[in-house]
Short mmCIF file of C-alpha atoms in Angstrom, two decimals:
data_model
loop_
_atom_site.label_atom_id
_atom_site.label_comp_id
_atom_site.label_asym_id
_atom_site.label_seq_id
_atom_site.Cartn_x
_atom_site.Cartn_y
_atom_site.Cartn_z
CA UNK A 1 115.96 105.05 120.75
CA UNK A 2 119.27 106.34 122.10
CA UNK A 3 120.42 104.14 126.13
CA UNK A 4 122.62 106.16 127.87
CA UNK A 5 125.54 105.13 130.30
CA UNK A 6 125.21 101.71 132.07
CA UNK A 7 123.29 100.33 128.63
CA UNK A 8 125.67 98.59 126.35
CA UNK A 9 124.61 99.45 123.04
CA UNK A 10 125.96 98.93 119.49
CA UNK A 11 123.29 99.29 116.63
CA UNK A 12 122.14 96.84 114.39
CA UNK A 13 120.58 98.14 110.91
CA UNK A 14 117.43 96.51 111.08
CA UNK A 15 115.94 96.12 114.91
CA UNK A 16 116.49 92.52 116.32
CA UNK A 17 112.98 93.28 117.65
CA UNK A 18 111.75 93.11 114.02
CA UNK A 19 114.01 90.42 112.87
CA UNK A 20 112.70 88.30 116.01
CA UNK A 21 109.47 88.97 114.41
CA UNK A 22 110.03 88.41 110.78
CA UNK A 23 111.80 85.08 111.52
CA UNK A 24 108.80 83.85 113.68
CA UNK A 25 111.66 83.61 116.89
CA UNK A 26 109.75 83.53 120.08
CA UNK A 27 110.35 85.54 122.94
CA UNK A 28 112.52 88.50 123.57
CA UNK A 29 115.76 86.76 124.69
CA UNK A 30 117.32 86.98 121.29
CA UNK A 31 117.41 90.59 122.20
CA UNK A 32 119.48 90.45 124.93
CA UNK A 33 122.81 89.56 123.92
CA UNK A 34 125.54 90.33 126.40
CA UNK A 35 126.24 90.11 130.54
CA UNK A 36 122.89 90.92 132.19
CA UNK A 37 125.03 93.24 134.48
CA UNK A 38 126.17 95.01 131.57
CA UNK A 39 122.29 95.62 130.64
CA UNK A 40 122.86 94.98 126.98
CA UNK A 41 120.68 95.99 123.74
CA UNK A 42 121.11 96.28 120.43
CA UNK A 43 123.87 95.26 118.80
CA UNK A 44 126.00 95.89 115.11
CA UNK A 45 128.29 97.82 112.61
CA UNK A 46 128.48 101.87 112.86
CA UNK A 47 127.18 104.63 115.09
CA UNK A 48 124.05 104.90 113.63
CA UNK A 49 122.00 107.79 112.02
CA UNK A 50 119.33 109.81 114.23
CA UNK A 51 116.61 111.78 113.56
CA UNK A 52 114.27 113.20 115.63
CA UNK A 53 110.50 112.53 115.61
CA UNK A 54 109.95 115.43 113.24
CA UNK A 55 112.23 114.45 110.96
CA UNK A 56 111.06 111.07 110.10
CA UNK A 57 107.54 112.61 109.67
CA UNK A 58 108.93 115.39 107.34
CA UNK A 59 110.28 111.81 105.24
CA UNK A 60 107.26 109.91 105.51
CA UNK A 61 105.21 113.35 104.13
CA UNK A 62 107.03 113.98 101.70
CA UNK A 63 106.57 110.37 100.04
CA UNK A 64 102.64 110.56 100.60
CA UNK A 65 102.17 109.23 104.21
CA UNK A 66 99.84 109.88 106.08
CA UNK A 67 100.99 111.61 109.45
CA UNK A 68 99.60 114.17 111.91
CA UNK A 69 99.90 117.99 111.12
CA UNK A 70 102.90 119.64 112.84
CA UNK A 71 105.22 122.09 113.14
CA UNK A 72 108.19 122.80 114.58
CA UNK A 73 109.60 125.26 116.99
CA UNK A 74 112.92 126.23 119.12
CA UNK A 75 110.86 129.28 120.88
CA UNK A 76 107.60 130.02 123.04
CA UNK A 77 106.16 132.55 120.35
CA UNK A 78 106.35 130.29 117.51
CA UNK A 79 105.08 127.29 119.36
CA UNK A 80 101.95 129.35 120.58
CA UNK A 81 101.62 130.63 117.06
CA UNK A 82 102.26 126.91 115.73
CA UNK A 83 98.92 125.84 117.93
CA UNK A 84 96.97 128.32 116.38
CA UNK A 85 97.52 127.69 113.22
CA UNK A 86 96.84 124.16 113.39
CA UNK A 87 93.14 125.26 114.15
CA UNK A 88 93.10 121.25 116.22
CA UNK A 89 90.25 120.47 118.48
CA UNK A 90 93.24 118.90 120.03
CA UNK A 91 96.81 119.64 120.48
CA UNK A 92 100.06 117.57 121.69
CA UNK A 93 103.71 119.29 122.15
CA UNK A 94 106.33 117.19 122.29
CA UNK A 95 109.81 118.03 123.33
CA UNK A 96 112.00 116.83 120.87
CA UNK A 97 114.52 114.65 122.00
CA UNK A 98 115.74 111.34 120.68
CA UNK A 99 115.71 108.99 124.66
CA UNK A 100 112.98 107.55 124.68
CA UNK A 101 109.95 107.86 127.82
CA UNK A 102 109.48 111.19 127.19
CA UNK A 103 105.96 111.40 128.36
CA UNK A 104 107.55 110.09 132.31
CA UNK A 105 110.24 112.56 132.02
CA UNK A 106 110.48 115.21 134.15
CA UNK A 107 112.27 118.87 132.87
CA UNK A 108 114.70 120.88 135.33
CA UNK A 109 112.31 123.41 135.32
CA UNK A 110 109.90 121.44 137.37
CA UNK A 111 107.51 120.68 134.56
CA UNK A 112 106.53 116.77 134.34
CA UNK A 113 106.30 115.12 131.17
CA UNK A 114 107.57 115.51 128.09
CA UNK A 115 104.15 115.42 125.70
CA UNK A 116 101.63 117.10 126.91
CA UNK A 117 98.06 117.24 125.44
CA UNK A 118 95.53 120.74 125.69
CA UNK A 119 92.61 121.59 123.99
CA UNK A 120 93.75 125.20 124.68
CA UNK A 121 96.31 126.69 121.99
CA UNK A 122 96.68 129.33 124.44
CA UNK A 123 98.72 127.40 126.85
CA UNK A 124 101.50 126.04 124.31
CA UNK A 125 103.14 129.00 124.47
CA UNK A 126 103.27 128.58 128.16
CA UNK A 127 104.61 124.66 128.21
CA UNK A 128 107.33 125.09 125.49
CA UNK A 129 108.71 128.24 127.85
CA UNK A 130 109.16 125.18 130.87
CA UNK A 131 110.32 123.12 128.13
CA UNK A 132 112.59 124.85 125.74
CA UNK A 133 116.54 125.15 127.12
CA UNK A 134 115.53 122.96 130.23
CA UNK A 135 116.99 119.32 130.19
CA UNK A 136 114.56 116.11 130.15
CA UNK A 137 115.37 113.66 132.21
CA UNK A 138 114.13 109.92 131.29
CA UNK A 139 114.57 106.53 131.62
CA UNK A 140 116.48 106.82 128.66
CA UNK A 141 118.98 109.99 129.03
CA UNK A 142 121.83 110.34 130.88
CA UNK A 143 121.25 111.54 134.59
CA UNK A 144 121.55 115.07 134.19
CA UNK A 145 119.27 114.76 131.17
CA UNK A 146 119.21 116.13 128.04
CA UNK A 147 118.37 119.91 127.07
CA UNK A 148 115.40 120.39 124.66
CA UNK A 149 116.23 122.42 121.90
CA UNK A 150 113.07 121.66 119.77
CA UNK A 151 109.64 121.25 120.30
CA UNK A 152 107.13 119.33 117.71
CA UNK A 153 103.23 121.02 118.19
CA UNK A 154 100.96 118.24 116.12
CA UNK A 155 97.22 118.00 116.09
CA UNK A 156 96.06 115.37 117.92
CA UNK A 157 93.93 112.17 117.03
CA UNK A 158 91.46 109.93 118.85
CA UNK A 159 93.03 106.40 117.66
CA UNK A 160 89.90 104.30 116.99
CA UNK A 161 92.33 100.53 116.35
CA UNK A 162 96.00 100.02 116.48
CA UNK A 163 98.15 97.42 114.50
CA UNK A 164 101.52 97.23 114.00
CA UNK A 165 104.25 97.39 110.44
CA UNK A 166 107.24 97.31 109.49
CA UNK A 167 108.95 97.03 106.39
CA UNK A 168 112.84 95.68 107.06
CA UNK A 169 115.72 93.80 105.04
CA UNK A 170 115.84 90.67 105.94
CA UNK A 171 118.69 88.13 105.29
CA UNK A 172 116.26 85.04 105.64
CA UNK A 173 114.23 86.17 102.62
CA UNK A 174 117.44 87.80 100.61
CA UNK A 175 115.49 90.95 100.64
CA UNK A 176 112.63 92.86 102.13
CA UNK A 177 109.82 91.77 104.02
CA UNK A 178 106.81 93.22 105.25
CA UNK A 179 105.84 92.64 108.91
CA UNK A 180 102.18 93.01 110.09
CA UNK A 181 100.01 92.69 113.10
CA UNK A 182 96.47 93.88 114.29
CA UNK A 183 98.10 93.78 117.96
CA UNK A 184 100.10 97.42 117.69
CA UNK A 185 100.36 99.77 119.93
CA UNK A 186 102.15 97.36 122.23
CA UNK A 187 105.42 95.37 122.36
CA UNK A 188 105.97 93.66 119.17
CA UNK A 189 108.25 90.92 120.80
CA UNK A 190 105.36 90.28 123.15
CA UNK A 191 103.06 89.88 120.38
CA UNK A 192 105.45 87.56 118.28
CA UNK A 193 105.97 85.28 122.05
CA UNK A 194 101.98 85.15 123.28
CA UNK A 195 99.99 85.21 120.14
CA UNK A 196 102.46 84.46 117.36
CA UNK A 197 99.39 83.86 114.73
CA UNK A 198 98.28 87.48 114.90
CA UNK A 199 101.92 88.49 112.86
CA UNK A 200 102.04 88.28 109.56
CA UNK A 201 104.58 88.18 106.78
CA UNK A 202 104.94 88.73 103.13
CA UNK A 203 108.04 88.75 101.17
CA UNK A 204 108.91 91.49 98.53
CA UNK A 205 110.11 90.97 95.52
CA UNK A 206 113.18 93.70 95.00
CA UNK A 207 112.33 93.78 91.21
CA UNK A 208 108.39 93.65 91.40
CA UNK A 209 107.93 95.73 94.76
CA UNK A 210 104.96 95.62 96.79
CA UNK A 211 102.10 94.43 94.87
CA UNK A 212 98.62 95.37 94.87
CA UNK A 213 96.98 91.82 96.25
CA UNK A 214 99.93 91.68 98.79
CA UNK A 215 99.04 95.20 100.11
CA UNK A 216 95.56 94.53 100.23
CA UNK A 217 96.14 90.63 102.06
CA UNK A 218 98.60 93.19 104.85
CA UNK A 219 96.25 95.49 104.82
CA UNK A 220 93.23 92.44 105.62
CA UNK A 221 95.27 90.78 107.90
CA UNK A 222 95.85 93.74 110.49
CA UNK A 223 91.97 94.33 110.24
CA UNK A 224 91.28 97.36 108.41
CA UNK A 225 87.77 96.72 106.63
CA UNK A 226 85.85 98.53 103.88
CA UNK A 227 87.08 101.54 102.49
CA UNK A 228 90.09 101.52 105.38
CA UNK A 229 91.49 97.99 103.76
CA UNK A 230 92.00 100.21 100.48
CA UNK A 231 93.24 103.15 102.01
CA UNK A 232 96.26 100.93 104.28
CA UNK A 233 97.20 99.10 101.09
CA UNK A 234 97.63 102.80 100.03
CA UNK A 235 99.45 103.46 102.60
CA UNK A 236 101.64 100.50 102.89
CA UNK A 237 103.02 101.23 99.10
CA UNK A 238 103.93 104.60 100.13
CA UNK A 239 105.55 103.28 102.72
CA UNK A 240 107.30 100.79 100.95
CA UNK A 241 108.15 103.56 98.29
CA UNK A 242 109.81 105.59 101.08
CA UNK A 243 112.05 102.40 102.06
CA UNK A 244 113.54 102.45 98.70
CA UNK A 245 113.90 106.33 98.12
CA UNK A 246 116.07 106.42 101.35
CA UNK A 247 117.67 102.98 100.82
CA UNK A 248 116.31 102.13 104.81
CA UNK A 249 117.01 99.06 106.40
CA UNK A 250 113.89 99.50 108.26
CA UNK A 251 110.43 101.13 108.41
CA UNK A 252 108.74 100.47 111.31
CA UNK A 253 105.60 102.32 111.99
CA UNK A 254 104.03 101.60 115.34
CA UNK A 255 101.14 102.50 115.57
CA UNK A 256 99.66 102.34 112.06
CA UNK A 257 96.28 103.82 113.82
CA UNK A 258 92.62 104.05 112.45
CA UNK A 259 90.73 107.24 113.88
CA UNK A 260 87.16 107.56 114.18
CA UNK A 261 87.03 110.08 111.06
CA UNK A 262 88.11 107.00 109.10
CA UNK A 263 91.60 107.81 108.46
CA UNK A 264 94.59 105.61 108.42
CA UNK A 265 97.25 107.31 110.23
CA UNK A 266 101.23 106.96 111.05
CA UNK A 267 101.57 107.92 114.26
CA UNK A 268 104.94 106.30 115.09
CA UNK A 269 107.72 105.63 113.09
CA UNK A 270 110.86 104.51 113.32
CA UNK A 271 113.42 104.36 109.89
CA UNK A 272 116.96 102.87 110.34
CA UNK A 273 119.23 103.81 107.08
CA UNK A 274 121.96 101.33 105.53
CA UNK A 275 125.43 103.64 106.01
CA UNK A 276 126.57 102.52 102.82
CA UNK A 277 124.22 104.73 100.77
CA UNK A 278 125.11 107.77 102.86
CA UNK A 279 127.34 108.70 99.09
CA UNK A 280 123.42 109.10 97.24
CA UNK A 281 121.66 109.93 100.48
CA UNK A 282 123.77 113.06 101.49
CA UNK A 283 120.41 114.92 102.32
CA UNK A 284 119.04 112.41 104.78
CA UNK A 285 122.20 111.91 106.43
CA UNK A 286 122.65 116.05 106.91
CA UNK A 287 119.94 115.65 108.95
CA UNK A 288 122.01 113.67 111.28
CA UNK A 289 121.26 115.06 114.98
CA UNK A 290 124.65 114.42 117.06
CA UNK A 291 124.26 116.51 119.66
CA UNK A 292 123.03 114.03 122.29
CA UNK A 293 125.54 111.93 121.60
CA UNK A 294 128.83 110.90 123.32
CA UNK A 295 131.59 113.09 122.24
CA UNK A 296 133.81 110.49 122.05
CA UNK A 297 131.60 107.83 120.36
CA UNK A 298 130.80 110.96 117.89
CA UNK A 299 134.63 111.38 118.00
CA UNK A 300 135.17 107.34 117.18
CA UNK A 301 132.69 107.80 114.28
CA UNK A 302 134.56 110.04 112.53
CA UNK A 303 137.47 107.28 112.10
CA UNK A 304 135.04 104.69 111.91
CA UNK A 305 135.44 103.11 114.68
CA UNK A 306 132.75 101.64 117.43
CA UNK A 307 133.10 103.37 120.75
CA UNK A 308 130.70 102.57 123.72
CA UNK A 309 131.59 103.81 126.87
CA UNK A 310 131.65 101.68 130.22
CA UNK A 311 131.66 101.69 133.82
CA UNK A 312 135.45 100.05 134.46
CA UNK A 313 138.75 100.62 133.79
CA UNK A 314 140.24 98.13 132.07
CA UNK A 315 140.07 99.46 128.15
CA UNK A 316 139.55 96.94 125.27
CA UNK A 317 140.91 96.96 121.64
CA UNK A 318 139.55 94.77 119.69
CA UNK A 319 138.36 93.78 115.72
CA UNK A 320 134.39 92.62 115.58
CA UNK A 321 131.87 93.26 118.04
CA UNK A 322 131.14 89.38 118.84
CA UNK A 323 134.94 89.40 120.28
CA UNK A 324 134.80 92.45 121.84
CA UNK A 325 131.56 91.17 123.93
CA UNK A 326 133.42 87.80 124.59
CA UNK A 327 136.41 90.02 125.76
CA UNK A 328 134.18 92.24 127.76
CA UNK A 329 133.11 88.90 129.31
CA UNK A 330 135.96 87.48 129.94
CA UNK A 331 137.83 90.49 131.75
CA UNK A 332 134.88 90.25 134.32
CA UNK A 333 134.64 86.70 134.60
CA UNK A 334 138.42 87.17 136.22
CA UNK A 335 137.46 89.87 138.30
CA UNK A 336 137.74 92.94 136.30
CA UNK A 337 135.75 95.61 134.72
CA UNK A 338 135.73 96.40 130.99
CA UNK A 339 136.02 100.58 130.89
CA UNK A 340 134.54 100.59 126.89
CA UNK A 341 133.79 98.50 124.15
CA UNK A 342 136.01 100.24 120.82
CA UNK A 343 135.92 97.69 117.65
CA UNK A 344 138.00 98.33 114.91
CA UNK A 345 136.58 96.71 112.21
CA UNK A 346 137.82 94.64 109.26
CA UNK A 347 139.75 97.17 106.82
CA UNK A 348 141.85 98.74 109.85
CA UNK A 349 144.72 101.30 108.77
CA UNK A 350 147.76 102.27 111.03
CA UNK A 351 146.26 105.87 111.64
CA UNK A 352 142.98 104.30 113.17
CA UNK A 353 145.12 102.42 115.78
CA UNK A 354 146.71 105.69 116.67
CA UNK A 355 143.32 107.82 117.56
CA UNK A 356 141.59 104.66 118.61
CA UNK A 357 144.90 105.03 121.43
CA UNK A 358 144.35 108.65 122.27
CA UNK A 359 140.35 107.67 122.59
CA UNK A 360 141.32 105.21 124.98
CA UNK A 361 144.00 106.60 126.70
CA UNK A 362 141.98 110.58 127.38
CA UNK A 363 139.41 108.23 129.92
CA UNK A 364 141.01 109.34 133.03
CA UNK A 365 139.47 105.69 134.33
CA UNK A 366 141.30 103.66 132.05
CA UNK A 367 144.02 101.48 134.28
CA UNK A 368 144.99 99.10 131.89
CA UNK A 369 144.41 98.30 128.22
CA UNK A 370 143.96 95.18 126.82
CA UNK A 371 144.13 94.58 122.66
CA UNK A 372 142.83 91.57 121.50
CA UNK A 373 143.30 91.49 117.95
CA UNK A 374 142.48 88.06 115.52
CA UNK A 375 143.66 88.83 112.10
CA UNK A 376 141.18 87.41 109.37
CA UNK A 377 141.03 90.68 107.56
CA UNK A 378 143.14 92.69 109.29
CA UNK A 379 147.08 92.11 109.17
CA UNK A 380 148.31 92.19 112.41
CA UNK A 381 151.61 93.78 111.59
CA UNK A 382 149.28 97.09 110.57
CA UNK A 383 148.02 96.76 114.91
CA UNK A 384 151.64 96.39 115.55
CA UNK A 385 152.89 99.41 113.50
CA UNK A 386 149.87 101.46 114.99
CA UNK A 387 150.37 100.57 119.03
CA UNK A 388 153.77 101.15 118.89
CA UNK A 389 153.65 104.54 117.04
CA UNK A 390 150.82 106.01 119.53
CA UNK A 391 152.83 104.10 122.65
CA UNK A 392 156.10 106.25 122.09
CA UNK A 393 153.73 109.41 121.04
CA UNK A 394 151.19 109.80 123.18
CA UNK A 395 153.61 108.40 126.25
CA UNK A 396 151.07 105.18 127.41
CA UNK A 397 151.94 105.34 131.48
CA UNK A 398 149.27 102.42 131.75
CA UNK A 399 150.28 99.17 131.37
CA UNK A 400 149.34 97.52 127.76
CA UNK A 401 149.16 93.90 127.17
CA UNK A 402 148.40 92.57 123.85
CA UNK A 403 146.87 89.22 122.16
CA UNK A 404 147.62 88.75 118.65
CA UNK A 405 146.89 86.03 116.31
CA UNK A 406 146.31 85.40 112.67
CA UNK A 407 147.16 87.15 109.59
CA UNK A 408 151.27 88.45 109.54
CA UNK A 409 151.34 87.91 113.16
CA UNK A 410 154.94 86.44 113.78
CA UNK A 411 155.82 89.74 111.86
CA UNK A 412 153.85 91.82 114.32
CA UNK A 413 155.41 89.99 117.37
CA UNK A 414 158.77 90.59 116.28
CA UNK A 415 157.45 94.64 115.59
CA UNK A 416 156.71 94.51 119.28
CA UNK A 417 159.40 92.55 120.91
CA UNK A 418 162.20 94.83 118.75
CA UNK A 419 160.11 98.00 120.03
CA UNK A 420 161.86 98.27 123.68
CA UNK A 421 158.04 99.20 125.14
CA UNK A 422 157.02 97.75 128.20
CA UNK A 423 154.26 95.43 126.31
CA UNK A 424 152.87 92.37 128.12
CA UNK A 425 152.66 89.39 125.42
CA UNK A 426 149.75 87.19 126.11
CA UNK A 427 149.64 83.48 124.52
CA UNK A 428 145.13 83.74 124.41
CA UNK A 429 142.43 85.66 125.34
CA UNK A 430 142.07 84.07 128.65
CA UNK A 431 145.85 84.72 129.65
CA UNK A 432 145.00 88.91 128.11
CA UNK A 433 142.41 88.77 130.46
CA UNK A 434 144.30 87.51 133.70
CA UNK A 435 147.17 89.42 132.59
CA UNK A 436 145.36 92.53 132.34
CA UNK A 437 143.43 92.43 135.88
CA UNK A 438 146.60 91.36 137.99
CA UNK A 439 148.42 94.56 136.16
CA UNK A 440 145.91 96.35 137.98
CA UNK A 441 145.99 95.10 140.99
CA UNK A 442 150.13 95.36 141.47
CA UNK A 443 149.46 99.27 141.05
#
């Protein structure tokens, strides 16, 4: 799920949440990475992909999973026609949106809640009018909300049992690994810190896949009996088979629910995709939904770079996201406030420098901007090439002071003594830091 404003938030391909749990870690502090008054989350490489709720049943469908009947709907007519044709003794619309709490939102129009349940087709029409163009508001949007363009209409299941699994990659095991639990429906983390014996693991072979006695020992182990046990090792190979067609990082189904027909059912899911197979996955990632996102994180993406927006106004440039956080730590820890988190990456050209400057420099809050570069990868004369050109272009009035080290970088200090631009040298990151709030305060 998408945090909005005060939630620092860079995504990791596969959940820490599930890692915690497929590593046996205890406890859900390795989740929570960064400042507590920056309320961090998840952290990692590229914006990631999203899809809404529909969407990742549409994928698990089409690979034989078993999920609820839907449809789909951006109007009041087809929504009410949508219920009818379901012919459900029960019905849930859900406005589709990707924050998460949508069933404690509360829509612009008045209407409270964002999934509703009836047992009356009749009134869908009626709850996708107070739903459709109005914006959500929940824990998880921004504070105006977000406007519902989309509603899902599914039949609705009593849920006998719920477990819990997830299929990830796991760099432990050199490959994937199942996750299971009979506790689902709940907190995972919470699971994996009270009752750590109720999780279960069991490593996949790349080249064998998922085999038949370790479905069936997954499928034991979260407590499906009889007939069921067969049908979620059925279901679990599917699964699996979907987390190779879409080369996922992660399939997380929560919950993986028994109803009292005798059906097991994905109810939840959540799929995270690896970026680098967006070449062979072209119709996957066209389903990309970027219109609840930041402009200029969705602006940042397109030169692959990782833009999260802030509360301050002190802008940081930086390559890696475990020195951007230590930056972001260290400008506060001398009295100032970090206005974004932008991270460069490893193979950084000249013309990235430039736009990652006019992303930084359009915040009308930005007062100051520190880069703090170390050059492993990158060549620091490339940094040097790249703030001087968008300096004299885009006419920086804020002051600038820069921290270089590492690959080339006597060549990029000489680029930026010779440039004649009011650049502030600074010997370490702790110096950037104090250099950067006192320019601030002389304003």
């Amino acid at each position: 799920m998408v945090l909005h404003s005060d939630l620092f938030r860079v995504n990791m391909a596969a959940s820490i949440v599930s890692q915690t749990v497929a590593r046996g870690l205890r406890g859900a502090s390795a989740k929570h990475l960064f400042l507590d008054k920056f309320k961090c989350a998840q952290v990692s490489s590229r914006r990631w992909l999203n899809l809404q709720e529909y969407q990742s049943k549409k994928l698990m469908q089409e690979s034989g999973v078993t999920v609820q009947r839907f449809y789909v709907a951006d109007n009041a007519p087809d929504a009410l026609q949508a219920a009818k044709r379901l012919g459900a003794k029960e019905i849930v619309l859900k406005a589709q949106i990707l924050a998460g709490g949508r069933g404690k939102g509360v829509f612009d129009s008045g209407l409270k809640g964002g999934v509703h349940l009836t047992k009356d087709p009749s009134v869908v029409g009626e709850l996708a009018n107070r739903m459709l163009g109005y914006s959500l508001t929940t824990k998880q949007t921004p504070k105006e909300g977000v406007k519902v363009k989309m509603v899902m209409v599914a039949e609705a299941l009593d849920i006998t049992r719920e477990t819990y699994f997830a299929i990830l990659m796991d760099r432990a095991c050199n490959g994937p690994v199942m996750v299971g639990s009979p506790q689902g429906g709940m907190d995972i983390e919470e699971v994996a810190d009270k009752t750590p014996e109720l999780i279960f693991k069991e490593v996949i072979d790349i080249f064998e896949g998922v085999r038949d006695d370790q479905a069936l020992r997954m499928a034991a182990n979260l407590g499906f009996k009889g007939p069921l046990e067969r049908q979620a090792a059925d279901q679990i190979k599917r699964l699996y088979d979907l987390f190779l067609k879409v080369d996922a990082t992660q399939v997380e189904v929560n919950p993986l629910g028994e109803t009292p027909e005798g059906q097991v059912v994905c109810f939840d899911a959540k799929i995270n995709f690896d970026d680098n197979a967006e070449f062979r996955q072209k119709a996957v990632f066209a389903l990309d939904d970027m219109s609840e996102s930041d402009p200029t994180e969705t602006e940042a993406a397109k030169w692959d770079l990782k833009y999260i927006g802030l509360d301050g106004n002190i802008a940081c440039f930086v390559n890696g996201a475990g020195l951007a956080m230590a930056t972001c730590d260290i400008i506060d820890l001398h009295g100032g406030k970090p206005a974004n988190f932008l991270d460069l990456g490893g193979g950084v050209k000249e013309k990235q420098v430039y736009e990652a400057f006019k992303l930084l420099t359009a915040d009308p809050k930005v007062e100051a901007i520190l880069v703090n570069i170390f050059g492993g990868i990158v060549n620091c004369a490339i940094i040097a090439n790249g703030i001087t050109k968008a300096c004299r272009e885009l006419e920086l009035k804020v002051p600038l002071v820069v921290r270089l080290e590492g690959t080339n970088v006597q060549e990029a200090k000489r680029i930026l003594s010779e440039s004649g631009l009011p650049i502030v040298a600074a010997n370490d990151l702790e110096d950037a830091a104090k250099k950067a709030v006192a320019a601030i305060a002389k304003k």
